[in-house]
Amino acid sequence: MTYSLAESHSFIEEHQSFIERFARTIEVASSSSGAIVGAKDIHSRHLTASDAYARIVGLRYGKDVAGRLDRDMPCEGTARFADCFVREDRDLLESGNPGATTSVLNIHRYETGLTALVFDKFLLKHHPTKSVLGIVYSAYETSLERFTALFPGYWAQFGFGCSIERADASAVHGLGQLSPLEYEVVFLLAVGIDAGGIMHFMRRLRPAPGTNEDVSAALAGIADKATAAGITFASLREVLIDARVHQRMPGSFFGKVVGSHL
């Protein structure tokens, strides 16, 4: 089923009524819970948000968020990395799949302090008119320690701030399509772990017979694909970072980092 993107300045009455009902639902939720939730239009301008979201970006009430872009927030961390959040929104909107979702890990200094938040996003759809009005987001806090335990050197290399996305596909620009295991390995290469470290990491993550052989085969497959693409193994990490692989974590690792959300 095809859905078209609807500009907020061109919302018809049905769209506006739908947004108003959605905003009232969030307002009710704000009064009874600390849920971090809201919605943006197709240009990432906030339509509505809960009071809890408002507080982390330096505002008092959810209604104060409406009409602002992320770069307009008083929270310096949110404003600084606004382009990252807009890019995530754009990727979701341009996916061509009305049921598309994404999850991202944001670790930076919010107005409430240094926090690790997992944002789940999906399209805000108006089914009667087959329109996408924007994006719905919700967030929950996770432990910083989970991330640093798995990837202790990440922040020293790349710093806090821009999101780390859950990667649901295994293609890498410059290398082409990879197997799920090959993608796990290139992510580890991108974050600065060498072949020996990757073996150790994968044995710890999946202590099963044959892990070393599987990883060795994946490294060989990656080397073959890099050679076919004219990429030397010495320059592979630079290519992976340019392709933002270090910001696109395999789903298997992402689940370990964020834990379960009850």
mmCIF file of C-alpha atoms in Angstrom:
data_model
loop_
_atom_site.group_PDB
_atom_site.id
_atom_site.type_symbol
_atom_site.label_atom_id
_atom_site.label_comp_id
_atom_site.label_asym_id
_atom_site.label_seq_id
_atom_site.Cartn_x
_atom_site.Cartn_y
_atom_site.Cartn_z
ATOM 1 C CA MET A 1 0.000 0.000 0.000
ATOM 2 C CA THR A 2 1.422 3.373 -1.049
ATOM 3 C CA TYR A 3 1.461 6.271 1.418
ATOM 4 C CA SER A 4 2.424 9.828 0.508
ATOM 5 C CA LEU A 5 4.282 12.324 2.691
ATOM 6 C CA ALA A 6 2.078 15.183 3.893
ATOM 7 C CA GLU A 7 3.481 18.659 4.552
ATOM 8 C CA SER A 8 2.381 20.026 7.928
ATOM 9 C CA HIS A 9 1.540 23.434 6.422
ATOM 10 C CA SER A 10 -0.806 21.632 4.020
ATOM 11 C CA PHE A 11 -2.577 19.367 6.518
ATOM 12 C CA ILE A 12 -6.234 18.963 5.676
ATOM 13 C CA GLU A 13 -8.839 19.106 8.433
ATOM 14 C CA GLU A 14 -8.709 15.340 8.928
ATOM 15 C CA HIS A 15 -4.962 15.462 9.447
ATOM 16 C CA GLN A 16 -5.183 18.343 11.894
ATOM 17 C CA SER A 17 -7.894 16.610 13.917
ATOM 18 C CA PHE A 18 -5.815 13.437 13.986
ATOM 19 C CA ILE A 19 -2.768 15.326 15.289
ATOM 20 C CA GLU A 20 -4.855 17.098 17.932
ATOM 21 C CA ARG A 21 -6.232 13.774 19.190
ATOM 22 C CA PHE A 22 -2.729 12.341 19.261
ATOM 23 C CA ALA A 23 -1.480 15.361 21.223
ATOM 24 C CA ARG A 24 -4.299 14.969 23.759
ATOM 25 C CA THR A 25 -3.371 11.319 24.217
ATOM 26 C CA ILE A 26 0.214 12.304 24.964
ATOM 27 C CA GLU A 27 -0.974 15.017 27.353
ATOM 28 C CA VAL A 28 -3.010 12.453 29.294
ATOM 29 C CA ALA A 29 -0.037 10.084 29.349
ATOM 30 C CA SER A 30 2.170 12.893 30.672
ATOM 31 C CA SER A 31 -0.107 13.431 33.640
ATOM 32 C CA SER A 32 -0.014 9.776 34.682
ATOM 33 C CA SER A 33 3.491 8.628 33.723
ATOM 34 C CA GLY A 34 6.978 9.796 32.929
ATOM 35 C CA ALA A 35 6.848 8.510 29.371
ATOM 36 C CA ILE A 36 9.240 10.154 26.923
ATOM 37 C CA VAL A 37 7.217 10.337 23.727
ATOM 38 C CA GLY A 38 6.307 12.744 20.949
ATOM 39 C CA ALA A 39 5.902 13.289 17.227
ATOM 40 C CA LYS A 40 7.571 15.308 14.468
ATOM 41 C CA ASP A 41 6.418 16.343 11.014
ATOM 42 C CA ILE A 42 8.192 15.158 7.867
ATOM 43 C CA HIS A 43 10.791 17.935 8.247
ATOM 44 C CA SER A 44 11.597 16.889 11.841
ATOM 45 C CA ARG A 45 9.752 19.822 13.399
ATOM 46 C CA HIS A 46 8.094 18.704 16.612
ATOM 47 C CA LEU A 47 4.308 18.495 16.523
ATOM 48 C CA THR A 48 3.788 17.448 20.134
ATOM 49 C CA ALA A 49 5.698 15.897 23.039
ATOM 50 C CA SER A 50 5.270 14.691 26.591
ATOM 51 C CA ASP A 51 6.372 16.761 29.572
ATOM 52 C CA ALA A 52 9.110 14.190 30.250
ATOM 53 C CA TYR A 53 10.616 14.805 26.808
ATOM 54 C CA ALA A 54 10.364 18.559 27.329
ATOM 55 C CA ARG A 55 12.365 18.322 30.547
ATOM 56 C CA ILE A 56 15.303 16.442 29.016
ATOM 57 C CA VAL A 57 15.662 19.087 26.273
ATOM 58 C CA GLY A 58 15.490 22.016 28.690
ATOM 59 C CA LEU A 59 11.821 22.988 28.494
ATOM 60 C CA ARG A 60 9.081 22.785 31.096
ATOM 61 C CA TYR A 61 6.041 21.367 29.317
ATOM 62 C CA GLY A 62 5.396 19.257 26.255
ATOM 63 C CA LYS A 63 3.446 22.098 24.666
ATOM 64 C CA ASP A 64 6.659 24.169 24.707
ATOM 65 C CA VAL A 65 8.286 21.633 22.363
ATOM 66 C CA ALA A 66 5.690 21.995 19.580
ATOM 67 C CA GLY A 67 6.925 23.982 16.592
ATOM 68 C CA ARG A 68 10.618 23.591 17.413
ATOM 69 C CA LEU A 69 13.353 21.764 15.538
ATOM 70 C CA ASP A 70 15.940 19.813 17.526
ATOM 71 C CA ARG A 71 18.477 22.555 16.824
ATOM 72 C CA ASP A 72 16.153 25.029 18.580
ATOM 73 C CA MET A 73 16.182 23.182 21.920
ATOM 74 C CA PRO A 74 17.751 24.848 24.973
ATOM 75 C CA CYS A 75 19.599 21.581 25.680
ATOM 76 C CA GLU A 76 23.034 22.098 24.137
ATOM 77 C CA GLY A 77 23.586 18.381 23.507
ATOM 78 C CA THR A 78 20.337 17.982 21.589
ATOM 79 C CA ALA A 79 20.939 21.121 19.531
ATOM 80 C CA ARG A 80 24.540 20.170 18.783
ATOM 81 C CA PHE A 81 23.668 16.798 17.277
ATOM 82 C CA ALA A 82 20.402 17.824 15.638
ATOM 83 C CA ASP A 83 21.688 16.970 12.160
ATOM 84 C CA CYS A 84 22.176 13.344 13.237
ATOM 85 C CA PHE A 85 18.583 13.093 14.442
ATOM 86 C CA VAL A 86 17.250 14.687 11.264
ATOM 87 C CA ARG A 87 19.230 12.201 9.168
ATOM 88 C CA GLU A 88 17.686 9.293 11.095
ATOM 89 C CA ASP A 89 14.219 10.724 10.529
ATOM 90 C CA ARG A 90 14.904 11.222 6.832
ATOM 91 C CA ASP A 91 16.161 7.656 6.395
ATOM 92 C CA LEU A 92 12.973 6.348 7.987
ATOM 93 C CA LEU A 93 10.715 8.585 5.906
ATOM 94 C CA GLU A 94 12.497 7.601 2.698
ATOM 95 C CA SER A 95 12.450 3.875 3.432
ATOM 96 C CA GLY A 96 9.364 3.384 1.258
ATOM 97 C CA ASN A 97 7.903 1.057 3.881
ATOM 98 C CA PRO A 98 4.876 2.336 5.850
ATOM 99 C CA GLY A 99 5.662 -0.194 8.575
ATOM 100 C CA ALA A 100 9.316 0.794 8.922
ATOM 101 C CA THR A 101 10.773 1.274 12.397
ATOM 102 C CA THR A 102 14.192 2.142 13.748
ATOM 103 C CA SER A 103 15.938 2.143 17.111
ATOM 104 C CA VAL A 104 18.848 4.396 18.020
ATOM 105 C CA LEU A 105 21.024 4.808 21.089
ATOM 106 C CA ASN A 106 21.672 8.431 22.072
ATOM 107 C CA ILE A 107 24.311 9.083 24.704
ATOM 108 C CA HIS A 108 25.002 12.712 25.451
ATOM 109 C CA ARG A 109 24.493 15.358 28.074
ATOM 110 C CA TYR A 110 20.805 16.171 28.194
ATOM 111 C CA GLU A 111 19.474 18.955 30.383
ATOM 112 C CA THR A 112 18.923 16.290 33.061
ATOM 113 C CA GLY A 113 22.524 15.014 32.875
ATOM 114 C CA LEU A 114 24.627 12.505 30.933
ATOM 115 C CA THR A 115 22.128 9.853 29.899
ATOM 116 C CA ALA A 116 21.859 6.852 27.585
ATOM 117 C CA LEU A 117 18.452 6.824 25.897
ATOM 118 C CA VAL A 118 17.129 4.331 23.371
ATOM 119 C CA PHE A 119 14.752 6.009 20.924
ATOM 120 C CA ASP A 120 12.297 3.838 19.006
ATOM 121 C CA LYS A 121 10.808 5.560 15.952
ATOM 122 C CA PHE A 122 8.044 4.710 13.502
ATOM 123 C CA LEU A 123 5.980 6.549 10.910
ATOM 124 C CA LEU A 124 2.950 8.587 11.973
ATOM 125 C CA LYS A 125 0.360 7.414 9.465
ATOM 126 C CA HIS A 126 -3.158 8.595 8.712
ATOM 127 C CA HIS A 127 -4.701 5.505 7.177
ATOM 128 C CA PRO A 128 -7.927 7.005 5.745
ATOM 129 C CA THR A 129 -5.926 9.316 3.451
ATOM 130 C CA LYS A 130 -2.908 6.990 3.100
ATOM 131 C CA SER A 131 -0.670 9.780 4.345
ATOM 132 C CA VAL A 132 2.506 9.864 6.405
ATOM 133 C CA LEU A 133 2.265 12.907 8.662
ATOM 134 C CA GLY A 134 5.637 12.489 10.333
ATOM 135 C CA ILE A 135 7.416 10.323 12.874
ATOM 136 C CA VAL A 136 6.450 9.086 16.328
ATOM 137 C CA TYR A 137 9.280 8.642 18.828
ATOM 138 C CA SER A 138 9.444 7.127 22.291
ATOM 139 C CA ALA A 139 12.457 6.614 24.507
ATOM 140 C CA TYR A 140 13.626 4.763 27.566
ATOM 141 C CA GLU A 141 16.805 4.959 29.597
ATOM 142 C CA THR A 142 19.399 2.211 29.478
ATOM 143 C CA SER A 143 22.659 1.630 31.309
ATOM 144 C CA LEU A 144 25.839 3.330 30.141
ATOM 145 C CA GLU A 145 27.789 0.488 31.729
ATOM 146 C CA ARG A 146 26.419 -2.050 29.244
ATOM 147 C CA PHE A 147 27.923 -0.132 26.359
ATOM 148 C CA THR A 148 31.270 0.610 27.966
ATOM 149 C CA ALA A 149 31.634 -3.024 29.088
ATOM 150 C CA LEU A 150 31.368 -4.240 25.484
ATOM 151 C CA PHE A 151 33.135 -1.345 23.744
ATOM 152 C CA PRO A 152 35.405 0.346 26.315
ATOM 153 C CA GLY A 153 37.399 2.309 23.730
ATOM 154 C CA TYR A 154 34.487 3.640 21.691
ATOM 155 C CA TRP A 155 34.009 7.017 23.358
ATOM 156 C CA ALA A 156 37.732 7.787 23.447
ATOM 157 C CA GLN A 157 37.780 7.447 19.653
ATOM 158 C CA PHE A 158 34.426 8.861 18.591
ATOM 159 C CA GLY A 159 33.107 10.825 21.573
ATOM 160 C CA PHE A 160 29.584 11.164 22.908
ATOM 161 C CA GLY A 161 26.757 12.607 20.909
ATOM 162 C CA CYS A 162 25.640 11.362 17.527
ATOM 163 C CA SER A 163 23.299 8.401 17.597
ATOM 164 C CA ILE A 164 24.223 4.759 17.196
ATOM 165 C CA GLU A 165 21.572 3.079 15.062
ATOM 166 C CA ARG A 166 20.473 -0.534 15.160
ATOM 167 C CA ALA A 167 21.449 -1.874 11.735
ATOM 168 C CA ASP A 168 18.820 -4.162 10.249
ATOM 169 C CA ALA A 169 20.636 -4.575 6.920
ATOM 170 C CA SER A 170 24.113 -5.885 6.196
ATOM 171 C CA ALA A 171 25.155 -3.835 3.179
ATOM 172 C CA VAL A 172 28.115 -1.447 3.410
ATOM 173 C CA HIS A 173 28.824 1.266 0.867
ATOM 174 C CA GLY A 174 31.995 0.279 -0.976
ATOM 175 C CA LEU A 175 31.823 -3.396 -0.008
ATOM 176 C CA GLY A 176 28.321 -4.369 -1.019
ATOM 177 C CA GLN A 177 26.161 -6.988 0.674
ATOM 178 C CA LEU A 178 27.694 -8.829 3.625
ATOM 179 C CA SER A 179 26.540 -11.815 5.631
ATOM 180 C CA PRO A 180 25.251 -11.047 9.161
ATOM 181 C CA LEU A 181 28.504 -12.365 10.660
ATOM 182 C CA GLU A 182 30.614 -10.377 8.202
ATOM 183 C CA TYR A 183 28.710 -7.239 9.190
ATOM 184 C CA GLU A 184 29.368 -7.938 12.879
ATOM 185 C CA VAL A 185 33.060 -8.275 12.076
ATOM 186 C CA VAL A 186 33.273 -5.061 10.016
ATOM 187 C CA PHE A 187 31.535 -3.172 12.839
ATOM 188 C CA LEU A 188 34.209 -4.408 15.238
ATOM 189 C CA LEU A 189 36.925 -3.441 12.751
ATOM 190 C CA ALA A 190 35.359 0.013 12.422
ATOM 191 C CA VAL A 191 35.457 0.600 16.177
ATOM 192 C CA GLY A 192 39.157 -0.264 16.257
ATOM 193 C CA ILE A 193 39.264 -3.912 17.337
ATOM 194 C CA ASP A 194 41.912 -5.987 15.551
ATOM 195 C CA ALA A 195 41.531 -9.562 14.309
ATOM 196 C CA GLY A 196 42.766 -11.112 17.562
ATOM 197 C CA GLY A 197 40.466 -8.886 19.587
ATOM 198 C CA ILE A 198 37.539 -9.812 17.350
ATOM 199 C CA MET A 199 38.189 -13.512 17.994
ATOM 200 C CA HIS A 200 38.190 -12.859 21.747
ATOM 201 C CA PHE A 201 35.074 -10.663 21.558
ATOM 202 C CA MET A 202 33.081 -13.219 19.577
ATOM 203 C CA ARG A 203 34.141 -16.124 21.817
ATOM 204 C CA ARG A 204 32.956 -14.133 24.814
ATOM 205 C CA LEU A 205 29.698 -13.205 23.084
ATOM 206 C CA ARG A 206 29.049 -16.680 21.663
ATOM 207 C CA PRO A 207 31.056 -19.317 23.532
ATOM 208 C CA ALA A 208 30.393 -22.164 21.104
ATOM 209 C CA PRO A 209 32.630 -24.608 19.210
ATOM 210 C CA GLY A 210 33.620 -23.325 15.794
ATOM 211 C CA THR A 211 33.435 -19.610 16.625
ATOM 212 C CA ASN A 212 37.088 -19.000 15.710
ATOM 213 C CA GLU A 213 36.675 -20.792 12.388
ATOM 214 C CA ASP A 214 33.509 -18.828 11.588
ATOM 215 C CA VAL A 215 35.201 -15.512 12.356
ATOM 216 C CA SER A 216 38.265 -16.475 10.312
ATOM 217 C CA ALA A 217 36.014 -17.312 7.359
ATOM 218 C CA ALA A 218 34.207 -13.972 7.777
ATOM 219 C CA LEU A 219 37.508 -12.063 7.818
ATOM 220 C CA ALA A 220 38.591 -13.896 4.661
ATOM 221 C CA GLY A 221 35.290 -13.091 2.969
ATOM 222 C CA ILE A 222 35.604 -9.417 3.889
ATOM 223 C CA ALA A 223 39.172 -9.329 2.557
ATOM 224 C CA ASP A 224 38.009 -10.852 -0.733
ATOM 225 C CA LYS A 225 35.196 -8.300 -1.086
ATOM 226 C CA ALA A 226 37.533 -5.439 -0.217
ATOM 227 C CA THR A 227 40.060 -6.617 -2.816
ATOM 228 C CA ALA A 228 37.335 -6.918 -5.450
ATOM 229 C CA ALA A 229 36.305 -3.334 -4.647
ATOM 230 C CA GLY A 230 39.891 -2.072 -4.894
ATOM 231 C CA ILE A 231 40.169 -1.466 -1.145
ATOM 232 C CA THR A 232 43.372 -2.464 0.634
ATOM 233 C CA PHE A 233 42.960 -4.112 4.013
ATOM 234 C CA ALA A 234 45.111 -1.328 5.485
ATOM 235 C CA SER A 235 42.589 1.305 4.361
ATOM 236 C CA LEU A 236 39.485 -0.760 5.143
ATOM 237 C CA ARG A 237 38.806 0.828 8.512
ATOM 238 C CA GLU A 238 38.841 4.314 7.010
ATOM 239 C CA VAL A 239 36.339 3.161 4.377
ATOM 240 C CA LEU A 240 34.107 1.673 7.084
ATOM 241 C CA ILE A 241 34.158 4.862 9.148
ATOM 242 C CA ASP A 242 33.379 6.958 6.067
ATOM 243 C CA ALA A 243 30.372 4.654 5.553
ATOM 244 C CA ARG A 244 29.328 5.307 9.197
ATOM 245 C CA VAL A 245 29.584 1.615 10.080
ATOM 246 C CA HIS A 246 30.744 2.591 13.587
ATOM 247 C CA GLN A 247 27.359 4.337 14.018
ATOM 248 C CA ARG A 248 25.315 1.414 12.666
ATOM 249 C CA MET A 249 25.524 -1.372 15.221
ATOM 250 C CA PRO A 250 24.476 -4.932 14.304
ATOM 251 C CA GLY A 251 21.130 -5.814 15.856
ATOM 252 C CA SER A 252 22.704 -8.718 17.759
ATOM 253 C CA PHE A 253 25.104 -6.324 19.518
ATOM 254 C CA PHE A 254 22.473 -3.606 19.953
ATOM 255 C CA GLY A 255 20.277 -5.972 21.977
ATOM 256 C CA LYS A 256 23.181 -6.742 24.301
ATOM 257 C CA VAL A 257 23.909 -3.046 24.798
ATOM 258 C CA VAL A 258 20.392 -1.772 25.479
ATOM 259 C CA GLY A 259 19.106 -4.826 27.364
ATOM 260 C CA SER A 260 15.413 -5.563 27.585
ATOM 261 C CA HIS A 261 12.812 -2.862 28.140
ATOM 262 C CA LEU A 262 9.889 -3.909 30.339
#
